[in-house]
Short mmCIF file of C-alpha atoms in Angstrom, two decimals:
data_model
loop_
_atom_site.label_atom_id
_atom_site.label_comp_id
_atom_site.label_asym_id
_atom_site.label_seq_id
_atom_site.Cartn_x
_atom_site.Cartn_y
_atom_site.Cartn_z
CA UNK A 277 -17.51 -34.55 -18.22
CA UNK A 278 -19.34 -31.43 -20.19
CA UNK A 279 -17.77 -29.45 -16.97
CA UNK A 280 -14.26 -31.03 -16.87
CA UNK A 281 -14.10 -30.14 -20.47
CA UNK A 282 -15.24 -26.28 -20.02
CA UNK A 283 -12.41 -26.13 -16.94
CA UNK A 284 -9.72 -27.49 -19.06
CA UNK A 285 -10.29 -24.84 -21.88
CA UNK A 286 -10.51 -21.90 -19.43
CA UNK A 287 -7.84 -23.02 -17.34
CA UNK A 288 -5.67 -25.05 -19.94
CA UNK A 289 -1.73 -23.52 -18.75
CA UNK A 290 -3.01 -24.07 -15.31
CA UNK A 291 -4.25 -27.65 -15.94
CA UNK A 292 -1.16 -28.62 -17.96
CA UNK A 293 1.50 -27.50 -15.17
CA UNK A 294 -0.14 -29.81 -12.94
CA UNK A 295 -0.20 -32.67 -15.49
CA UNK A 296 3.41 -31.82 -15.61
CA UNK A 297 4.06 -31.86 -11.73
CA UNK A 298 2.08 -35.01 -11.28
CA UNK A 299 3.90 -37.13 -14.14
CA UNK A 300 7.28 -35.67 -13.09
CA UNK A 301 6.70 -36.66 -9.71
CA UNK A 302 6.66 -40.20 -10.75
CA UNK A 303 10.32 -39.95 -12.14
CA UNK A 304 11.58 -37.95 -9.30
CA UNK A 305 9.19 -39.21 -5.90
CA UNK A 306 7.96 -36.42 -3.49
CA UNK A 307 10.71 -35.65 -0.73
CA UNK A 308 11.86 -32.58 1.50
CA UNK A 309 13.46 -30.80 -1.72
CA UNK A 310 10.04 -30.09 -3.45
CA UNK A 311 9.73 -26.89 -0.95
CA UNK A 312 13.05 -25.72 -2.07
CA UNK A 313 11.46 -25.37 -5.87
CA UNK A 314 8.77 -22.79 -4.87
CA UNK A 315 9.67 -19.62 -4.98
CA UNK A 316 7.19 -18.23 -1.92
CA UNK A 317 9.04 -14.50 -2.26
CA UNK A 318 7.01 -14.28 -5.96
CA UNK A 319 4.16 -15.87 -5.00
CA UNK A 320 3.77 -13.74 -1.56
CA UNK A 321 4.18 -10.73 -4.12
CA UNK A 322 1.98 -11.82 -6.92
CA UNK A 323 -1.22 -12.15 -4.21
CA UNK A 324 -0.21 -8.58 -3.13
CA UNK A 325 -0.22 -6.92 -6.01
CA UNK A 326 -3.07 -8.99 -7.71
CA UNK A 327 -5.15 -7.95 -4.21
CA UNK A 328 -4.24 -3.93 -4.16
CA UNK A 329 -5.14 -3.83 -7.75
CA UNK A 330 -8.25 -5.46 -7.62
CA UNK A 331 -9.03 -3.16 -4.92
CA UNK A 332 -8.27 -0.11 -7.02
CA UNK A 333 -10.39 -1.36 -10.00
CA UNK A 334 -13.24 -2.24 -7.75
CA UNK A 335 -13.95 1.46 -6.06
CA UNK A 336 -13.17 2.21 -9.81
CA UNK A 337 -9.73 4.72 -9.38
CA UNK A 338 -8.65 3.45 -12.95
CA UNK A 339 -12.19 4.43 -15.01
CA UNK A 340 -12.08 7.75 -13.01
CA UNK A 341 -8.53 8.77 -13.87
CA UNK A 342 -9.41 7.84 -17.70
CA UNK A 343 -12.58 9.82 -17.77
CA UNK A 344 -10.52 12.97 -16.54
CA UNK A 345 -8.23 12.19 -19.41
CA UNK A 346 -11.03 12.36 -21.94
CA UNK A 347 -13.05 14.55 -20.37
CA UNK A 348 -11.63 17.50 -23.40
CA UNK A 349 -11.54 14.78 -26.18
CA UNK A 350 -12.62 16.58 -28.91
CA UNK A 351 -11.43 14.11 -31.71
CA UNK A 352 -11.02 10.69 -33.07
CA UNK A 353 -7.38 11.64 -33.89
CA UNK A 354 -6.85 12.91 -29.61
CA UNK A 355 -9.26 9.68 -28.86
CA UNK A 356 -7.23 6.79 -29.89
CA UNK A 357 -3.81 7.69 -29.28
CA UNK A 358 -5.52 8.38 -25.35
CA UNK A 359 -7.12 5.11 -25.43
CA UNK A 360 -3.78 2.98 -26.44
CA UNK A 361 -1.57 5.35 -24.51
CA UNK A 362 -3.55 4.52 -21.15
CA UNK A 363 -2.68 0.58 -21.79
CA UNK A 364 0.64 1.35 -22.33
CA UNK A 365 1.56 3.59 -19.67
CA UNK A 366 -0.93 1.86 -16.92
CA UNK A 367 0.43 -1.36 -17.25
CA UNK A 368 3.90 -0.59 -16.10
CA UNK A 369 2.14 -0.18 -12.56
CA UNK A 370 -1.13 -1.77 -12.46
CA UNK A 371 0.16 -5.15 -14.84
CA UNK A 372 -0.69 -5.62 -18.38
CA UNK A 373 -4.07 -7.85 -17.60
CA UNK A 374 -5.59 -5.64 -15.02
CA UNK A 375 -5.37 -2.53 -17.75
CA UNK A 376 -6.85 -4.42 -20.03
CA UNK A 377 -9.61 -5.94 -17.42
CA UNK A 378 -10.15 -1.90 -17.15
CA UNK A 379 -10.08 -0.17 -20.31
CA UNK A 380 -10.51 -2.75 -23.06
CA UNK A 381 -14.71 -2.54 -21.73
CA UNK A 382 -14.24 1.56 -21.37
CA UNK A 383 -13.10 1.66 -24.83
CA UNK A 384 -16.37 -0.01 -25.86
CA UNK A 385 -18.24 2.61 -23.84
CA UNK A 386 -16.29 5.34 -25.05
CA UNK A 387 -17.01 4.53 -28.53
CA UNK A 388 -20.47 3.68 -28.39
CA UNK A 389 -21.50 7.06 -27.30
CA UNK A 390 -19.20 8.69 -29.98
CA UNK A 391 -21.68 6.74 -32.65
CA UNK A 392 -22.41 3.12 -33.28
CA UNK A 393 -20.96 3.70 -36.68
CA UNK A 394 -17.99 5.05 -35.06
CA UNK A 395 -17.97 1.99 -32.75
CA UNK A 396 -18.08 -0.64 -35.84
CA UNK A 397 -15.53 1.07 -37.85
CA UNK A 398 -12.67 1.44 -34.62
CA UNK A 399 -13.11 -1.19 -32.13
CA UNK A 400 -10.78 -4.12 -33.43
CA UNK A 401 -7.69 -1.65 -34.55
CA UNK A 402 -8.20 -0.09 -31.21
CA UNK A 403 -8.28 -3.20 -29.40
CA UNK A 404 -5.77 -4.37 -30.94
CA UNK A 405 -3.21 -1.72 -30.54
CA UNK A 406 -4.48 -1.48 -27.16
CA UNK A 407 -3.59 -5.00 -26.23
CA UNK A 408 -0.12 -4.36 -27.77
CA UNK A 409 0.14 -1.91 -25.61
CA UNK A 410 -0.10 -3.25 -22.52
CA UNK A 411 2.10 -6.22 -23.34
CA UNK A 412 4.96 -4.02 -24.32
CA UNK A 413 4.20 -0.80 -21.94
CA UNK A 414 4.24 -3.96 -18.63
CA UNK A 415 7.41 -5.56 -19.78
CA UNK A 416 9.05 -1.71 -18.64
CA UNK A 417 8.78 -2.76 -14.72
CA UNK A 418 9.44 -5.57 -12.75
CA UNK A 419 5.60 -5.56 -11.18
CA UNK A 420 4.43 -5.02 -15.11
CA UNK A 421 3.74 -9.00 -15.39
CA UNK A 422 4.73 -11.78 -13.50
CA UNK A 423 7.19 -13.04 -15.55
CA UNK A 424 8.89 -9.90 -14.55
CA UNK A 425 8.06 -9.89 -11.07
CA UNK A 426 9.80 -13.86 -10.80
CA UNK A 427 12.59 -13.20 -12.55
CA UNK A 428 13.23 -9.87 -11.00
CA UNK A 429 12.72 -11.92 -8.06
CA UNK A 430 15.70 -14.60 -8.57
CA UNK A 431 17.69 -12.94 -10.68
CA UNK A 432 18.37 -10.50 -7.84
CA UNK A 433 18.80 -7.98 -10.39
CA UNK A 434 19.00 -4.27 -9.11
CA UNK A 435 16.23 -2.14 -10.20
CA UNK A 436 17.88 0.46 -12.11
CA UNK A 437 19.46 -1.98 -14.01
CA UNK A 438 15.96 -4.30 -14.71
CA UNK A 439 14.60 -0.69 -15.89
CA UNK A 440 17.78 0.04 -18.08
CA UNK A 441 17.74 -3.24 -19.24
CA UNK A 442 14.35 -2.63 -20.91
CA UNK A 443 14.23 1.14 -21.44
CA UNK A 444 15.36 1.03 -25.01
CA UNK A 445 12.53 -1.62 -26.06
CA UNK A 446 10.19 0.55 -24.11
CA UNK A 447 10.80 3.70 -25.64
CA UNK A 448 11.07 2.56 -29.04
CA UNK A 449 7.30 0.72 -28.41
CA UNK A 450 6.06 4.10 -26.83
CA UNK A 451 7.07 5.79 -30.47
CA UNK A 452 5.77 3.46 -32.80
CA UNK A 453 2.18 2.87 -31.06
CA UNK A 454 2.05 6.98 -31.37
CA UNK A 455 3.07 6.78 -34.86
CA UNK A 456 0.48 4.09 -35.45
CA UNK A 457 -2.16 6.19 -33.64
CA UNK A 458 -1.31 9.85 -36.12
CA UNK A 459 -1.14 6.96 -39.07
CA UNK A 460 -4.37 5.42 -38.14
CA UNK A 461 -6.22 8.71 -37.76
CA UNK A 462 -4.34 10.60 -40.68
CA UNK A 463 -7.78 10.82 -42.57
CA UNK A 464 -9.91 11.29 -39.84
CA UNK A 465 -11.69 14.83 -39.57
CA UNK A 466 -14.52 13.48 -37.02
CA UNK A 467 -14.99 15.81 -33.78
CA UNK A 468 -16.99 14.48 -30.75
CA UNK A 469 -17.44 15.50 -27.15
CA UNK A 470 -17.35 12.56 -25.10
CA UNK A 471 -19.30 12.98 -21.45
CA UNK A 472 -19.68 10.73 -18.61
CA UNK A 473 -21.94 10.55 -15.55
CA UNK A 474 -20.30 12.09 -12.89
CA UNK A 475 -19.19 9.85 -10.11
CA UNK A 476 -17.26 11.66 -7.79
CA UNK A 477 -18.95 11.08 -4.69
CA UNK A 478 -19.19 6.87 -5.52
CA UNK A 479 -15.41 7.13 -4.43
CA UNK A 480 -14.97 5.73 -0.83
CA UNK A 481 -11.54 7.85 0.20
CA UNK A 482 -10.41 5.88 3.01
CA UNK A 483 -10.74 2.56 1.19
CA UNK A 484 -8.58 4.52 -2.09
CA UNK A 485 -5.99 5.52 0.97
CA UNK A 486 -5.76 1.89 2.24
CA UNK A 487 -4.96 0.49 -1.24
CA UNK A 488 -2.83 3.57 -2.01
CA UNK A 489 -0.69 2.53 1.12
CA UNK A 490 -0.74 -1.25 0.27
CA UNK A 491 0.61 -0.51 -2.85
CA UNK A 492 3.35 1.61 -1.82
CA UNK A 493 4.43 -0.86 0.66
CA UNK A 494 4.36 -3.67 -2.24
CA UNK A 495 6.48 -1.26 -3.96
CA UNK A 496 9.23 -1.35 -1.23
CA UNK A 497 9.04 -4.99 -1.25
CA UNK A 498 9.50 -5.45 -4.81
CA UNK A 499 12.78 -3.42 -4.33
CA UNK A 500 13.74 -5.44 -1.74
CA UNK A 501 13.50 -2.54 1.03
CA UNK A 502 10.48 -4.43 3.01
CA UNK A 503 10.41 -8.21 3.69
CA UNK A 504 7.90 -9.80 1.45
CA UNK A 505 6.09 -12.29 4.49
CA UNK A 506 5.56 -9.27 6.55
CA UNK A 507 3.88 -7.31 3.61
CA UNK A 508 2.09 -9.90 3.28
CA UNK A 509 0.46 -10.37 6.43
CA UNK A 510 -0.15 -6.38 6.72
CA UNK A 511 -2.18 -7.02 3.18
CA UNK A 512 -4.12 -10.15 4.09
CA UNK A 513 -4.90 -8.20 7.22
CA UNK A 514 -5.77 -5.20 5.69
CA UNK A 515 -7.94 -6.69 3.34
CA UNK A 516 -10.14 -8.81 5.37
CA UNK A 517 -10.75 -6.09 7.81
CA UNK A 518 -11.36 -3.53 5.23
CA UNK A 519 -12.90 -5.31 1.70
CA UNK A 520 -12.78 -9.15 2.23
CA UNK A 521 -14.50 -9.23 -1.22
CA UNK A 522 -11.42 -8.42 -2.80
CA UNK A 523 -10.09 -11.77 -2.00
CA UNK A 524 -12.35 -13.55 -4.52
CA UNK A 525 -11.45 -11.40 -6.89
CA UNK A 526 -7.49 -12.60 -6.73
CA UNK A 527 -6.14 -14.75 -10.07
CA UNK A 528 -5.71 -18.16 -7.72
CA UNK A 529 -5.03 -19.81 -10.65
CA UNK A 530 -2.17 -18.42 -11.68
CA UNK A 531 -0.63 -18.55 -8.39
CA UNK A 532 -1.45 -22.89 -8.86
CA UNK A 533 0.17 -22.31 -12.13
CA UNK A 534 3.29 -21.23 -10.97
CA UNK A 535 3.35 -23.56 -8.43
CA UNK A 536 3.04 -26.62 -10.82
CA UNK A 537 5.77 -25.09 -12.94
CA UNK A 538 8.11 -25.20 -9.93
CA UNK A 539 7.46 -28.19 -9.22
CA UNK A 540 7.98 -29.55 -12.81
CA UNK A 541 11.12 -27.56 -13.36
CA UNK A 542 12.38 -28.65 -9.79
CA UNK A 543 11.85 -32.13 -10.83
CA UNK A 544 13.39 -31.95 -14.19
CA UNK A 545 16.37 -30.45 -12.90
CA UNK A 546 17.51 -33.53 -10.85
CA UNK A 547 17.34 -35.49 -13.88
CA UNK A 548 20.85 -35.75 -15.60
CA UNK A 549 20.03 -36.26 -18.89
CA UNK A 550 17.65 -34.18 -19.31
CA UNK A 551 19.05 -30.98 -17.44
CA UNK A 552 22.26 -30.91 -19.62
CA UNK A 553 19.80 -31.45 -23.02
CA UNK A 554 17.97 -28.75 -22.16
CA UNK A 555 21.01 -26.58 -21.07
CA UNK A 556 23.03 -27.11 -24.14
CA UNK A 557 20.00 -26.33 -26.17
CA UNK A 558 19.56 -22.89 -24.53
CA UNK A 559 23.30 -21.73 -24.27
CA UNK A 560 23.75 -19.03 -26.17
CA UNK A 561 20.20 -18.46 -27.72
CA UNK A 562 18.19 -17.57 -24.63
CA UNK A 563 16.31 -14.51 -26.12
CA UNK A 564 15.38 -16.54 -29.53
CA UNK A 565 14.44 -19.55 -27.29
CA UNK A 566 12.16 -17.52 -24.95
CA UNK A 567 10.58 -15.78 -28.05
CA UNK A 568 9.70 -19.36 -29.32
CA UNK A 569 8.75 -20.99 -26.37
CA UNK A 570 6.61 -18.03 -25.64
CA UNK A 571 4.68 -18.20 -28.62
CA UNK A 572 3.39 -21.95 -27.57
CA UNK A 573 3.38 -21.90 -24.34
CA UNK A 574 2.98 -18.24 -23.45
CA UNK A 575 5.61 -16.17 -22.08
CA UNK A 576 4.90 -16.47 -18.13
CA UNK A 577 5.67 -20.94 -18.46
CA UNK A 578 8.19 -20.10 -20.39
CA UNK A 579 10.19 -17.86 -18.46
CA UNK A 580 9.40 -20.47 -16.02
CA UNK A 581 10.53 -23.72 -17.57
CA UNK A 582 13.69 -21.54 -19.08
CA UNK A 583 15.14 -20.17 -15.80
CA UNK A 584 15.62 -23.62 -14.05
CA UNK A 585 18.19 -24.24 -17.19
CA UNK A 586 19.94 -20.95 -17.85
CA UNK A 587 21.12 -18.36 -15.40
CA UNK A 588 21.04 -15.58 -17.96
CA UNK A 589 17.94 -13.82 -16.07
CA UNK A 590 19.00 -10.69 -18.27
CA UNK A 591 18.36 -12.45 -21.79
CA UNK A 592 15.09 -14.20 -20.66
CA UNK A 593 13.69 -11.17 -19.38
CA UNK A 594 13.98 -9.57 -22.64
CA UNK A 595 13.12 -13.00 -24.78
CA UNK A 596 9.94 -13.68 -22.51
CA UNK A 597 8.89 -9.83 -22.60
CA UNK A 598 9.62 -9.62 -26.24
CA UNK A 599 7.94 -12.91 -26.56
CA UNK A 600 4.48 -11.51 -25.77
CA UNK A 601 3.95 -10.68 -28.54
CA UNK A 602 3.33 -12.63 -31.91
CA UNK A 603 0.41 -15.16 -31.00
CA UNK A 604 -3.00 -14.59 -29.59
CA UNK A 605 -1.87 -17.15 -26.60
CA UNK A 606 2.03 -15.74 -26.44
CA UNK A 607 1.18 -13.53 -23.80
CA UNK A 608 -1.81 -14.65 -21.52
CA UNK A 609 -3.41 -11.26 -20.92
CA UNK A 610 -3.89 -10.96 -24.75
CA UNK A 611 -6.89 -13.00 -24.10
CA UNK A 612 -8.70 -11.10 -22.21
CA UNK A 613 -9.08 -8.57 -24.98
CA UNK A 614 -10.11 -11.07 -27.40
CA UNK A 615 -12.57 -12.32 -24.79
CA UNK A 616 -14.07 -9.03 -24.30
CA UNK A 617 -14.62 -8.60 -28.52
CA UNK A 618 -16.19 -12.06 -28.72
CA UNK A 619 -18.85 -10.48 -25.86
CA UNK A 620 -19.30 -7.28 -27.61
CA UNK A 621 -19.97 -8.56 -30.83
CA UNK A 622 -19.31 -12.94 -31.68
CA UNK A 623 -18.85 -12.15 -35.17
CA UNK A 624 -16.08 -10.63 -35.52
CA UNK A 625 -13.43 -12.91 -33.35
CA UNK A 626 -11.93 -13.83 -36.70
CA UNK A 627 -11.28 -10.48 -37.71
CA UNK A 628 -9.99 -9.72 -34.97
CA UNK A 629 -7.37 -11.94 -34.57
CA UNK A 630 -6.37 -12.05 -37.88
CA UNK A 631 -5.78 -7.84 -37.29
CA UNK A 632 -3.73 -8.93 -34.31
CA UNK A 633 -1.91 -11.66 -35.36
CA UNK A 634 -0.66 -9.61 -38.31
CA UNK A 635 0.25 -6.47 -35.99
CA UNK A 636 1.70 -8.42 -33.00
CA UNK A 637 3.83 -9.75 -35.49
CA UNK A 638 4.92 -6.64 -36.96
CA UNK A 639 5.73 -5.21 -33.31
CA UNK A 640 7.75 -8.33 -32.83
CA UNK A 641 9.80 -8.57 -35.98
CA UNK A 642 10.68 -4.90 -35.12
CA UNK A 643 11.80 -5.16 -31.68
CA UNK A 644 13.60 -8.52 -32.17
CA UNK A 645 15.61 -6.51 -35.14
CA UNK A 646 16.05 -3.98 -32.79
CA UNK A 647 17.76 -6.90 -30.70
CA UNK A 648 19.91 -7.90 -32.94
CA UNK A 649 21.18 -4.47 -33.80
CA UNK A 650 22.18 -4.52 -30.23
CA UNK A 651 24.05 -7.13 -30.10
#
């Protein structure tokens, strides 16, 4: 029971889209239809990327290309802006959880040999800002999360016009973490040289030009210029002849997850009653709606659940990307940060997310305004 308990908690969005599935398959009973639900195109595309990138992190391209970056630090105030900057720009390519996987436990390195004292006094606001970061830096590209990815996907949205859709909320997040970062070091006069071993013959160059080539070619299939089932195959193949390994290291459970969602929103959508509810509810307030229902439910379900009842793709990718932010659960990856503080140091998980809380919110209230301004 002890272990059923433990799975639930770690795995709760993934064990309540199933719930969902199996109690919606009651009201509408299994039948041919249920394939036409799953979207395979996003799911094909989600292993992919998940499988390239894990590759990357694993012969350790991302902590290389960060320690060049520091390697002339000479100050907290070029320090943090470099360490929330990485987040922010990384994520548009390498998705918002994997930079965090990557540099949220770098950070912690990085400031514990600038001082312990130096450690204690920056690790949440750095965290923090970092996890901002990568929520707002990933919402810039469609392979930036995988909210983005599936509603790229069936929106069948060109990709100049994705990117243009969310330039403006991009750029305006780029300025204000910077400002944040000459704010936040304003008063700070501290230099330090930070060094790392040097690793450059740990890199294994073929495997990098393997996963540099995978990733290009997921690249042409996320614009549509490759067919996704043949990328596929050349990535499954790839991988178990080069670094089966890798394939343990892919997120399986979010690829259940999205399957129970499509199988719950499938399901729903055959019902009357409940499709026109749920459509005249969302008419018209699509962004606000995705912003909400992100904040409970996180933003990937919700851009999920919303997209079987609305076809404006264009207003839930900005509610769903806007909605990361705000709550510690409104965007999924956020939790990985505030998994890796609890492991540095247990004590100080509440101030930590009360730090969060309070700036995710401020981030939010400025982009939605932002929104509105719009029109």
């Amino acid at each position: 029971m002890q272990k059923i308990i433990s799975f639930f908690k770690q795995e709760a969005v993934l064990c309540i889209a199933c719930i969902l599935a199996v109690i919606s398959a009651f009201v509408v009973p299994p039948d041919a239809q249920y394939l036409e639900y799953i979207d395979f195109r996003t799911l094909g595309l989600l292993f992919c990327l998940m499988a390239v990138m894990a590759g990357l992190q694993e012969i350790g391209v991302f902590r290389r290309l960060a320690q060049g970056m520091l390697a002339k630090v000479g100050s907290m105030r070029q320090l943090v802006p470099i360490l929330v900057m990485l987040c922010f720009f990384s994520s548009m390519l390498m998705t918002n959880d994997v930079a965090l996987i990557t540099f949220v436990p770098f950070t912690f390195t990085v400031l514990g040999l600038a001082g312990e004292d130096m450690a204690q006094k920056h690790r949440i606001p750095i965290v923090v800002m970092q996890t901002i970061a990568a929520n707002l830096g990933s919402m810039f590209t469609p392979i930036g999360n995988p909210q983005n990815l599936y509603l790229y996907g069936v929106s069948q949205m060109p990709l100049g016009q994705f990117l243009l859709l969310m330039l403006p909320y991009t750029a305006v997040s780029g300025i204000l973490l910077l400002l944040w970062g000459i704010w936040y070091t304003r008063r700070e006069r501290t230099t330090l040289t930070v060094a790392f071993e040097d690793t450059a013959e740990s890199l294994n160059w073929r495997r990098l030009a393997v996963y540099l080539v995978l990733f290009v070619l997921s690249l042409l299939t996320v614009a549509r210029l490759v067919d996704w089932r043949i990328t596929l195959g050349i990535v499954l193949l790839a991988v178990l002849l080069a670094d089966r390994s890798v394939l343990f290291r892919v997120d399986y459970s979010l690829l259940l997850t999205f399957v129970g969602f499509f199988v719950f929103i499938g399901n729903m959508g055959r019902i009357p009653v409940f499709r026109d509810f749920l459509e005249s509810m969302i008419a018209g307030h699509e962004v606000v709606t995705a912003v909400a229902a992100s904040q409970v439910i996180s933003n990937v379900p919700a851009a999920l659940l919303l997209s079987g009842f609305t076809k404006e793709y264009a207003a839930l990718i900005v509610g769903t990307n806007l909605g990361g932010l705000g709550t510690l659960i409104a965007s999924m990856a956020s939790l990985i940060s505030f998994k890796c503080i609890g492991k540095e140091a247990s004590g100080i998980r509440g101030r930590y997310l009360l730090y969060f809380t309070a700036a995710s919110l401020a981030f939010l209230a400025v982009l939605m305004g932002m929104y509105w301004m719009m029109g």
